[in-house]
PDB file of C-alpha atoms and ligand atoms in Angstrom:
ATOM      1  CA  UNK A  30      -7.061  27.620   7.135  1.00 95.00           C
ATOM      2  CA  UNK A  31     -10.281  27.916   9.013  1.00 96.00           C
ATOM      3  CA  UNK A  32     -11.588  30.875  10.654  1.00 97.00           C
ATOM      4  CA  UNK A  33     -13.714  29.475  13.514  1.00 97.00           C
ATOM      5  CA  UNK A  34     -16.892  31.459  14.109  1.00 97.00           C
ATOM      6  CA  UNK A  35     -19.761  30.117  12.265  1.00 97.00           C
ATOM      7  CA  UNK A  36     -22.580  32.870  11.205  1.00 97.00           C
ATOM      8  CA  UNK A  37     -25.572  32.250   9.515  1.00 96.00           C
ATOM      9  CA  UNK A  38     -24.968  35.054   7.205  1.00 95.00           C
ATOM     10  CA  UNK A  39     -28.722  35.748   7.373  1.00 97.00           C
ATOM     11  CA  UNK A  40     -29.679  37.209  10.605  1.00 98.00           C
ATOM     12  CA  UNK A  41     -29.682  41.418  11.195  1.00 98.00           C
ATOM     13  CA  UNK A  42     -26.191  41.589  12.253  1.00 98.00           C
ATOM     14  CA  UNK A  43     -24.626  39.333   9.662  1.00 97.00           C
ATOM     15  CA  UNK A  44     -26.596  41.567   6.958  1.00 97.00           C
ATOM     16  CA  UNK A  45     -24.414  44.648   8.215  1.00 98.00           C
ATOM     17  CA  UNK A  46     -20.888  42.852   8.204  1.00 97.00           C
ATOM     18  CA  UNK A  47     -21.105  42.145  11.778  1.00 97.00           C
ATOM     19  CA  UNK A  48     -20.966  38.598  12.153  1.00 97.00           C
ATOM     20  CA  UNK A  49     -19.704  38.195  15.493  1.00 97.00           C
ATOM     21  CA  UNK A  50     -22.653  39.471  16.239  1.00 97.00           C
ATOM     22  CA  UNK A  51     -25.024  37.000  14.652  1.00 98.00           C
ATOM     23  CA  UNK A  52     -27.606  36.155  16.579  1.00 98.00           C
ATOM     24  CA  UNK A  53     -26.360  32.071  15.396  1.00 97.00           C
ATOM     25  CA  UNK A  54     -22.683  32.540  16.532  1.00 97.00           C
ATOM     26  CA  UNK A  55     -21.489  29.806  16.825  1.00 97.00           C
ATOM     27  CA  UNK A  56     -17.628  28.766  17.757  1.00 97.00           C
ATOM     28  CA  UNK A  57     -15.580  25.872  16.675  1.00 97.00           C
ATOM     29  CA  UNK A  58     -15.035  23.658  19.567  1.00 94.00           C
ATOM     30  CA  UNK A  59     -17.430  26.074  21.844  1.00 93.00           C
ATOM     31  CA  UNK A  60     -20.707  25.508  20.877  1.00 95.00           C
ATOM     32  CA  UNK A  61     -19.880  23.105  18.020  1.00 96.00           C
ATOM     33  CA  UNK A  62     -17.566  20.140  18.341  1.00 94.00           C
ATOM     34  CA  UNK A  63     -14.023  21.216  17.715  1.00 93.00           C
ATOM     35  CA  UNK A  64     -11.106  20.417  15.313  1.00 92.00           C
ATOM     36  CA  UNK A  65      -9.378  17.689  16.916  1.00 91.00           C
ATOM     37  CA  UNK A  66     -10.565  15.277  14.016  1.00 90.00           C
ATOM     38  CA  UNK A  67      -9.934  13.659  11.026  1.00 88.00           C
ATOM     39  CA  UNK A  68     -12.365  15.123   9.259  1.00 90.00           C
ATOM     40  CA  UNK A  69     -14.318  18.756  10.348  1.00 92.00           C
ATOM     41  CA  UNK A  70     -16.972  20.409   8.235  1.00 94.00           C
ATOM     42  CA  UNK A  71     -17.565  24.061   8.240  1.00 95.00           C
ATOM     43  CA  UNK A  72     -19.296  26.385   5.828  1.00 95.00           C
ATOM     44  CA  UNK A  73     -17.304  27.330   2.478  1.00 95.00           C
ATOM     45  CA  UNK A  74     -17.402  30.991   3.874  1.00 92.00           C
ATOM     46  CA  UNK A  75     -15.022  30.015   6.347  1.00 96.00           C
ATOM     47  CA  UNK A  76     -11.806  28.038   4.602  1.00 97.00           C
ATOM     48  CA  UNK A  77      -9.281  30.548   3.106  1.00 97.00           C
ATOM     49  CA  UNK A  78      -6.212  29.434   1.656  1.00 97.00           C
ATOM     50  CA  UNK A  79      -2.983  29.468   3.571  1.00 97.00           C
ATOM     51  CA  UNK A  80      -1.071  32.431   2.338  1.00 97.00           C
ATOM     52  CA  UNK A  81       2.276  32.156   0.955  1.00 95.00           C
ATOM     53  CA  UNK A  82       5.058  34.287   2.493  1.00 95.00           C
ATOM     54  CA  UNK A  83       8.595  33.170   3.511  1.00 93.00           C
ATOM     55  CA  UNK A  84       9.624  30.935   5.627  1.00 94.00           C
ATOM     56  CA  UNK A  85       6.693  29.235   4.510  1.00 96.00           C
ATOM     57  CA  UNK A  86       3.803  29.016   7.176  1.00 97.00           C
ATOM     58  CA  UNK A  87       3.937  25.680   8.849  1.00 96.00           C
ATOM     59  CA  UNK A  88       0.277  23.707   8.986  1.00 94.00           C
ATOM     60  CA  UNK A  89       1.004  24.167  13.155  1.00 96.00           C
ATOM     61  CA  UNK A  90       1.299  28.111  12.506  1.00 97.00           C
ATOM     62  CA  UNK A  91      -1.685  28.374   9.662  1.00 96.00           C
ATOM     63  CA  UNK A  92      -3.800  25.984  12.323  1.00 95.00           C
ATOM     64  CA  UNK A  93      -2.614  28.557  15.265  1.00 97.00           C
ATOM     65  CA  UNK A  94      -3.452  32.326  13.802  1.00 98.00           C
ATOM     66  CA  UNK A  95      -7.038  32.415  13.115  1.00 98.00           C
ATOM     67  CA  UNK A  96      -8.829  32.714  16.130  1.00 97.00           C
ATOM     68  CA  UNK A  97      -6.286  34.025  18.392  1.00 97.00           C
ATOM     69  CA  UNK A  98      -5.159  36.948  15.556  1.00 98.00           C
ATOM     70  CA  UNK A  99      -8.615  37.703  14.773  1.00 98.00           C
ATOM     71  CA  UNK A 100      -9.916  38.231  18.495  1.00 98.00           C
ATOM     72  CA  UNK A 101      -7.297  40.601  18.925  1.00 98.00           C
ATOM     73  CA  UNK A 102      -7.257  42.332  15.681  1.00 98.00           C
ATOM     74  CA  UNK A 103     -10.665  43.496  16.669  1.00 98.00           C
ATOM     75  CA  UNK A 104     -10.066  44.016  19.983  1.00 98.00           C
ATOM     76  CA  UNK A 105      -7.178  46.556  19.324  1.00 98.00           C
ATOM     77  CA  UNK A 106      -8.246  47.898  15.787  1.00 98.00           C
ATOM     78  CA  UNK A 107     -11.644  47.936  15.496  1.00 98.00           C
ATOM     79  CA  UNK A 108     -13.199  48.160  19.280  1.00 98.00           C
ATOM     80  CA  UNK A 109     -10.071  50.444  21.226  1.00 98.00           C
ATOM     81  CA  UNK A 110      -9.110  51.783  18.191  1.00 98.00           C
ATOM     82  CA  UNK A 111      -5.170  51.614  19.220  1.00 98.00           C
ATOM     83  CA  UNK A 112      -3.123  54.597  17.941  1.00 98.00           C
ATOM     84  CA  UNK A 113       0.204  55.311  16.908  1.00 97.00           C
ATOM     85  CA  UNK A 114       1.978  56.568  20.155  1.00 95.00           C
ATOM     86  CA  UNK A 115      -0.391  55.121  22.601  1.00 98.00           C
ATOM     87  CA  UNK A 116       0.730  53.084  25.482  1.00 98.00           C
ATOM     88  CA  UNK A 117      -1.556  49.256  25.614  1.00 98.00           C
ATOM     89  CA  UNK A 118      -1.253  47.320  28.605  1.00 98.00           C
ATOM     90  CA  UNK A 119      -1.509  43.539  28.030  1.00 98.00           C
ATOM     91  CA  UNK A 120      -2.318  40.751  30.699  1.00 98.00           C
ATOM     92  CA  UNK A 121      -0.726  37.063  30.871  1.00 96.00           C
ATOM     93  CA  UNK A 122       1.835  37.671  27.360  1.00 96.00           C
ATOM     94  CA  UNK A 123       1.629  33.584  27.514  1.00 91.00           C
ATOM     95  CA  UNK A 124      -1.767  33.358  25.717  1.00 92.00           C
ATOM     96  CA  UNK A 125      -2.197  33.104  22.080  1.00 94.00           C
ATOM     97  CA  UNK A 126      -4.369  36.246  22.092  1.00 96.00           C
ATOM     98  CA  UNK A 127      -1.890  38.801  24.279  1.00 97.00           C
ATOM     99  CA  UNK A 128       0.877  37.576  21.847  1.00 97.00           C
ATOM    100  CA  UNK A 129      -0.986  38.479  18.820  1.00 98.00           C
ATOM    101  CA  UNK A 130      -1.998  41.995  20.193  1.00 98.00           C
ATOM    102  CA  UNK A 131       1.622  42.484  21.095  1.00 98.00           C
ATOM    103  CA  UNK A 132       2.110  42.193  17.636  1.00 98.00           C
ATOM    104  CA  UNK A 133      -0.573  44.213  16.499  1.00 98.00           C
ATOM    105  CA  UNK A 134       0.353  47.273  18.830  1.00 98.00           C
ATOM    106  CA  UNK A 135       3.356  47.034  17.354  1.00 98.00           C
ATOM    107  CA  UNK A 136       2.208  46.871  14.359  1.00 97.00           C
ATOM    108  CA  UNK A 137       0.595  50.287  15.072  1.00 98.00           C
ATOM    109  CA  UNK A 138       3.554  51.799  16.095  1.00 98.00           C
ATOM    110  CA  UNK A 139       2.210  51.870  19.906  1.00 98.00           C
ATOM    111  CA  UNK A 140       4.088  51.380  23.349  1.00 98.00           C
ATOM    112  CA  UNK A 141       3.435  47.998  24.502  1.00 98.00           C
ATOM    113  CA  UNK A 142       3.787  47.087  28.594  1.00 98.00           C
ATOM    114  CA  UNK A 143       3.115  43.194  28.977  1.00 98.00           C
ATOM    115  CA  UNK A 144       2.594  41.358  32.285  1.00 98.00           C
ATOM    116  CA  UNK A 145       3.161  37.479  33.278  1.00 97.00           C
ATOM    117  CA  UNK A 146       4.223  35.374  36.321  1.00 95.00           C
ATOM    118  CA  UNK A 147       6.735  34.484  34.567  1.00 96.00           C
ATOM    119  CA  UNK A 148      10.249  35.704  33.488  1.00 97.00           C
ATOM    120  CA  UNK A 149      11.624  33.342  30.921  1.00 96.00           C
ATOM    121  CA  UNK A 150       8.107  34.732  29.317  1.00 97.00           C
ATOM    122  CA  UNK A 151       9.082  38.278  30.218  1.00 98.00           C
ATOM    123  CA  UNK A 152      12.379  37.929  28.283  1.00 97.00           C
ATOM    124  CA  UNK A 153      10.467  36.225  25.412  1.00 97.00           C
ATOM    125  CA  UNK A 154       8.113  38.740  25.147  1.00 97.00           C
ATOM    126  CA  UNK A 155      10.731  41.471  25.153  1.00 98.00           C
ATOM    127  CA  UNK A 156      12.852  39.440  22.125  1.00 97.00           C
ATOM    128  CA  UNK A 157       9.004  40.169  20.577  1.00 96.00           C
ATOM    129  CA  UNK A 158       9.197  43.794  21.008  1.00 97.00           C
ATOM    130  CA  UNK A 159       7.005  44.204  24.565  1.00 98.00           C
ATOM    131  CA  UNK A 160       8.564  48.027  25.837  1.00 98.00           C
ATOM    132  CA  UNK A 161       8.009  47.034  29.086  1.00 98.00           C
ATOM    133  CA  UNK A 162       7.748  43.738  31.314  1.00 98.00           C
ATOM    134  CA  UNK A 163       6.029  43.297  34.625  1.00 98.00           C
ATOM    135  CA  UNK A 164       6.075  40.161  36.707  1.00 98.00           C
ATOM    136  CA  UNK A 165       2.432  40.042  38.236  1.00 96.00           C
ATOM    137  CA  UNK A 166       3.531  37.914  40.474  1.00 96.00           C
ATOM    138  CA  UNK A 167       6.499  39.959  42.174  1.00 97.00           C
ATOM    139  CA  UNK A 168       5.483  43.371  41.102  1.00 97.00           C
ATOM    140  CA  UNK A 169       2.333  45.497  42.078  1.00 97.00           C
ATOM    141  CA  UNK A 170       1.316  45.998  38.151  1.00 98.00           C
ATOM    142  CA  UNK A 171      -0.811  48.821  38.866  1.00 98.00           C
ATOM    143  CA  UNK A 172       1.703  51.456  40.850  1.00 98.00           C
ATOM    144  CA  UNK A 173       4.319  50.363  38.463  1.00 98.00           C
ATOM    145  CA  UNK A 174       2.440  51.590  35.239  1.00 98.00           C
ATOM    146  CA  UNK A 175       1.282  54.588  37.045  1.00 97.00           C
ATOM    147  CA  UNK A 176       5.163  55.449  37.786  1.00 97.00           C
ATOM    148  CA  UNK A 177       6.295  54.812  34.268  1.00 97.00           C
ATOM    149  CA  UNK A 178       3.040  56.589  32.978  1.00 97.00           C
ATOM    150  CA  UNK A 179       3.609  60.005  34.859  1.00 96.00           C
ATOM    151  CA  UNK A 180       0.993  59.068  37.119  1.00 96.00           C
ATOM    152  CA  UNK A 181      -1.317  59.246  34.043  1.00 97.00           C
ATOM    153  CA  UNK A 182      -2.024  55.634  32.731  1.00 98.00           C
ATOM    154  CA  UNK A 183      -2.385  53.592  29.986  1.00 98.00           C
ATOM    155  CA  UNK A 184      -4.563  54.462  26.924  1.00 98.00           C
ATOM    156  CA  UNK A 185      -5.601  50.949  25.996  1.00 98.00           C
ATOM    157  CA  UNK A 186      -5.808  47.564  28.799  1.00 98.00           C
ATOM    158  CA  UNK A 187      -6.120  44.627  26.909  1.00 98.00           C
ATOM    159  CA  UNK A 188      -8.234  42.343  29.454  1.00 97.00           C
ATOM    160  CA  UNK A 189      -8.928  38.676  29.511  1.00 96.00           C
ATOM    161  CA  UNK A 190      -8.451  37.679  33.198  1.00 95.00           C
ATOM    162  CA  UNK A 191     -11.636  39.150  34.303  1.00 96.00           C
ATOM    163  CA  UNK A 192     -11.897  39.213  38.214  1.00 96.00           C
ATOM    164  CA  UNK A 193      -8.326  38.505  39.556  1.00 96.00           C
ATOM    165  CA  UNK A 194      -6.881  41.693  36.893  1.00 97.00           C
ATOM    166  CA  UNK A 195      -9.718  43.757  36.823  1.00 98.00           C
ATOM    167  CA  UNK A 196      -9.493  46.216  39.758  1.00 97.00           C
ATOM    168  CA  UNK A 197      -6.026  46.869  38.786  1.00 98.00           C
ATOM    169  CA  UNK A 198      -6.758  47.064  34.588  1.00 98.00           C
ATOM    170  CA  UNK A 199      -9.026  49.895  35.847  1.00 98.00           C
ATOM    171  CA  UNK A 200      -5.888  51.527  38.357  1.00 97.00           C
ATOM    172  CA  UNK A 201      -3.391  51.517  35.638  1.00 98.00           C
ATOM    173  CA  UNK A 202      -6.399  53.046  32.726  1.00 98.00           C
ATOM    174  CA  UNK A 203      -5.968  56.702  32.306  1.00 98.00           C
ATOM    175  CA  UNK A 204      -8.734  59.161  32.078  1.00 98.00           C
ATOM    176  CA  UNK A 205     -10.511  59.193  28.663  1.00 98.00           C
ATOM    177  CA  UNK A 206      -9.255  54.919  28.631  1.00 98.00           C
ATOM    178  CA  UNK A 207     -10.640  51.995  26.920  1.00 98.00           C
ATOM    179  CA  UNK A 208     -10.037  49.067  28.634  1.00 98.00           C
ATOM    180  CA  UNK A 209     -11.340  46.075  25.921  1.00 98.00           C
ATOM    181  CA  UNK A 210     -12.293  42.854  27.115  1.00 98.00           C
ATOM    182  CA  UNK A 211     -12.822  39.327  25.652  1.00 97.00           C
ATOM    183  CA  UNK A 212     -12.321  36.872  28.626  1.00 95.00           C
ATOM    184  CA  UNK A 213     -12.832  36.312  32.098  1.00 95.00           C
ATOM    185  CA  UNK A 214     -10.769  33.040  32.802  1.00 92.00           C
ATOM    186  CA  UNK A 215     -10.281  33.562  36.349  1.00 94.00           C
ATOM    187  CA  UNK A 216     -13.527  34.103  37.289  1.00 96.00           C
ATOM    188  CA  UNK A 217     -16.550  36.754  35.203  1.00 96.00           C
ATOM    189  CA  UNK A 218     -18.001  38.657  38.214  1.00 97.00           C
ATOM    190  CA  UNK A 219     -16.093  42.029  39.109  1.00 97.00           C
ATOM    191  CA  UNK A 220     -17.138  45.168  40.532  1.00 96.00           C
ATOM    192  CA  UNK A 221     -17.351  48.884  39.518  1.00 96.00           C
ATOM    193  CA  UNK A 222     -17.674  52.337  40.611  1.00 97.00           C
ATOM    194  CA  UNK A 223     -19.817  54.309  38.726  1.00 98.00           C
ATOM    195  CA  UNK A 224     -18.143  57.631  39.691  1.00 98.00           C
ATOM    196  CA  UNK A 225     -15.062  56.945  38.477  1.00 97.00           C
ATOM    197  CA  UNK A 226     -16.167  55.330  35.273  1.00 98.00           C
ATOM    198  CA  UNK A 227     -18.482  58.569  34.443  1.00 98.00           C
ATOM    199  CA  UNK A 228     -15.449  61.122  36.486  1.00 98.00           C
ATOM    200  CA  UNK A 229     -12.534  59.599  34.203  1.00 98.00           C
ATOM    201  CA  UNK A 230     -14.603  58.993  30.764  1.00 98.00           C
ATOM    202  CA  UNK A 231     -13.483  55.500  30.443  1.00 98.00           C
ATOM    203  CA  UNK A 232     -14.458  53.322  28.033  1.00 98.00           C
ATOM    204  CA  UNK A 233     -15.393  49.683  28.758  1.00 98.00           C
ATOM    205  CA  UNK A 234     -15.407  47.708  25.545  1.00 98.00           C
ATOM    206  CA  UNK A 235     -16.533  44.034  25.362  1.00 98.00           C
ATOM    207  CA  UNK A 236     -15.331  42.033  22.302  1.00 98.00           C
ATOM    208  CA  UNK A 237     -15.570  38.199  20.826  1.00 96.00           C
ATOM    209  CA  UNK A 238     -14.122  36.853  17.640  1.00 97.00           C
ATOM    210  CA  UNK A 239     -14.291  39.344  14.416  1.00 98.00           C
ATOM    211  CA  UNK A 240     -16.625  39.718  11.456  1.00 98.00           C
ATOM    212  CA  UNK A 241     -15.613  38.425   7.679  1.00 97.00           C
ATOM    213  CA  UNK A 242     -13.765  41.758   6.396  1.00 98.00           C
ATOM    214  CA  UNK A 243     -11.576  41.494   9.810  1.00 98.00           C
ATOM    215  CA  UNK A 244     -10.723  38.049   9.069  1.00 98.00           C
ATOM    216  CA  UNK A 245      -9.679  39.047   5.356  1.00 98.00           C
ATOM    217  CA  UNK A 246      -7.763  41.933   6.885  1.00 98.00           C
ATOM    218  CA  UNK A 247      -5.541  39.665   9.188  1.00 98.00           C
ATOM    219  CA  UNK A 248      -4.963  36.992   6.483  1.00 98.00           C
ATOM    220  CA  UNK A 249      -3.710  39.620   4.112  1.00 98.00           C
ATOM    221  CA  UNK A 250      -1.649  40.919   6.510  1.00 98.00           C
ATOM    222  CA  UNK A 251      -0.374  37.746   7.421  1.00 98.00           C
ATOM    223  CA  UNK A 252       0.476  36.975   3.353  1.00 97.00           C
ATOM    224  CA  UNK A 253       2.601  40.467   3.893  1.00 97.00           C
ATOM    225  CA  UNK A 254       4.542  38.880   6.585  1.00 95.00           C
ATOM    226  CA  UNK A 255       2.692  41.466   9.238  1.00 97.00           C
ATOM    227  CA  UNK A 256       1.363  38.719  11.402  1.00 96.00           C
ATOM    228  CA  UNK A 257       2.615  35.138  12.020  1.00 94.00           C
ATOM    229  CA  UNK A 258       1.570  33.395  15.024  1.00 95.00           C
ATOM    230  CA  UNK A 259       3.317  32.157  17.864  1.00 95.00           C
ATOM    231  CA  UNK A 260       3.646  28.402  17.871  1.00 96.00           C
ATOM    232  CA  UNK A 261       4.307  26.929  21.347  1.00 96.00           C
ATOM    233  CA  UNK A 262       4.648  23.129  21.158  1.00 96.00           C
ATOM    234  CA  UNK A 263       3.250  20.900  18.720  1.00 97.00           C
ATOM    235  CA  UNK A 264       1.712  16.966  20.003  1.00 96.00           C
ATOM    236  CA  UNK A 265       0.910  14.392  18.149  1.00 94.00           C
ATOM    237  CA  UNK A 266      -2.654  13.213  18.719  1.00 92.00           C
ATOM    238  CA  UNK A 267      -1.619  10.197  20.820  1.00 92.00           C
ATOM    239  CA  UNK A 268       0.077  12.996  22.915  1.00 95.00           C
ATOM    240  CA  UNK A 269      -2.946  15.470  23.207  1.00 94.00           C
ATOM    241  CA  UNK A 270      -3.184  14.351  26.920  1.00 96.00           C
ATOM    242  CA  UNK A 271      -0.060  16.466  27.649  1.00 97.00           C
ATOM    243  CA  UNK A 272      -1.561  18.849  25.547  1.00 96.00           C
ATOM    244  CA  UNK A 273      -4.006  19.746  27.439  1.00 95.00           C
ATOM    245  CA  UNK A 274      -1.805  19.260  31.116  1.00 96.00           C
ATOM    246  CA  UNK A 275       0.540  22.023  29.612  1.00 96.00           C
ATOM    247  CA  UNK A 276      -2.330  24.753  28.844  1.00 93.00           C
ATOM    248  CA  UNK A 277      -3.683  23.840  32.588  1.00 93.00           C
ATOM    249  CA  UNK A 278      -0.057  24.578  34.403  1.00 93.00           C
ATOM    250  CA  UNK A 279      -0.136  27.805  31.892  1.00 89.00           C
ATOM    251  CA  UNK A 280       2.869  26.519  30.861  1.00 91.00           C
ATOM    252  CA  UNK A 281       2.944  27.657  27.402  1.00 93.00           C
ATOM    253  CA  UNK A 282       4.426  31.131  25.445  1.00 95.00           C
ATOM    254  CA  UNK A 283       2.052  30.889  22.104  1.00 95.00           C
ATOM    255  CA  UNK A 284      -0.024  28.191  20.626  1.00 96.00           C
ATOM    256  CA  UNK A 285      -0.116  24.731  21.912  1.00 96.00           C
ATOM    257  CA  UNK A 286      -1.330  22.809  18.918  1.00 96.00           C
ATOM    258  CA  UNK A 287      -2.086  18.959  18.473  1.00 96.00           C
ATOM    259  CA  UNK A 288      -1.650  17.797  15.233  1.00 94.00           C
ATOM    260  CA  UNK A 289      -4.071  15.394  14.012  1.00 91.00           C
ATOM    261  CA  UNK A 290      -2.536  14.059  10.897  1.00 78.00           C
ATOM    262  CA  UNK A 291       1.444  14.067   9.852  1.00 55.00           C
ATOM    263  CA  UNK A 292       0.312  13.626   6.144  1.00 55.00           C
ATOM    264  CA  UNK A 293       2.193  16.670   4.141  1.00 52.00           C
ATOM    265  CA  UNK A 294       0.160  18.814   1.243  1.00 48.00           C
TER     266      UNK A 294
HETATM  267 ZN1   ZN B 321     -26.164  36.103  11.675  1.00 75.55          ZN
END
């Protein structure tokens, strides 16, 4: 299993633990070419072996948790610092990274309030232990959480929409609120009142990836049967065309992955 942020394990940041910080970061199909191959190199520092727990982890499944589990392991953990009893809302539950911080506020024992445009996702995403579903598309997200909040808000918004969310991630954050971010996909320029970030204490927390001990931390947790990603469809690599058309409809609940060899360890 790969992780796939490359570090140069030399720079300030790396020498503190932080190496999705390194000055070098570098990501696997990003900045460097990506893992639709035959054959990928990467540094030793960043193969682990595939844990065993049962049902045994498919090579779809091992392929799908690393970079999805371990951006929102340290978005929830590490950067919001999610706690027991805490309510998290979490934009579009059809991406790889709002599934696995479903998982991971449940995990730590908080309320979980998921939005999508779409229902059959709703329902899956309640079978996964979301609290509470919102269609974004028929709903107005931000009144709703204030009227199941009390009027108070959510501790935690778990953002990766960026400018078509973000006015309403800040409506439905309470006061003293982190709202954590690590994506912008519908567009990276937003706006903000000053006054009402200083007036309600909020805090806005940007995050990417996670350093080595994270990474350790999810794939022991994922040996204990904690974590275990969400495997949409898998294509062969003749297929990856379709791939690719079902991620742009945002068709998907989980990992799409393309599957480059059938060959069997
Ligand atoms: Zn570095």
């Amino acid at each position: 299993m790969l992780n796939p942020g490359i570090s140069d394990y030399t720079c300030e940041f790396c020498q503190t633990g932080e190496h999705s910080l390194c000055v070098n970061y570098q990501l696997l199909g990003e900045h460097l070419p990506g893992t639709m191959a035959e054959l990928v190199t990467v540094p030793a520092h960043n193969v682990v072996r595939i844990p065993l727990v049962s049902p045994e982890l498919t090579w779809a499944e091992a392929a799908a948790f690393s970079l999805v589990t371990l951006t929102a392991w340290r978005m929830l953990v590490t950067r919001a610092q999610l706690k027991r009893s805490e309510t998290a809302l979490i934009w579009g539950i059809g991406g790889g990274v709002s599934l696995a911080a479903l998982r991971i506020a449940k995990l730590h024992g908080a309320r979980v309030m998921v939005t999508s445009s779409d229902d059959a996702k709703l329902a899956a995403a309640k079978q996964l232990g979301a609290d509470v579903t919102l269609n974004h598309r028929t709903q107005k997200v931000a009144q709703e959480v204030r009227a199941l909040t009390n009027k108070r808000g959510v501790d935690v918004v778990v953002e990766h929409v960026g400018a078509a969310t973000w006015d309403d991630s800040l409506r439905c954050l309470k006061r003293g609120g982190r709202l954590v971010t690590c994506g912008a996909t519908s567009g990276p320029q937003v706006s903000l009142d000053l006054r009402r970030l200083f007036w309600h204490h909020w805090s806005l927390l940007g995050s990417t990836m996670g350093n080595a001990a994270e990474y350790a931390e999810i794939v022991r947790r994922l040996g204990k049967g904690e974590l275990r990603p969400i495997v949409d469809r898998l294509y062969p690599l003749a297929q990856a065309r379709q791939a690719f058309e079902r991620l742009s409809k945002a068709e998907q609940l989980g990992k799409v992955v393309v599957e480059v060899s059938s060959g069997r360890p």
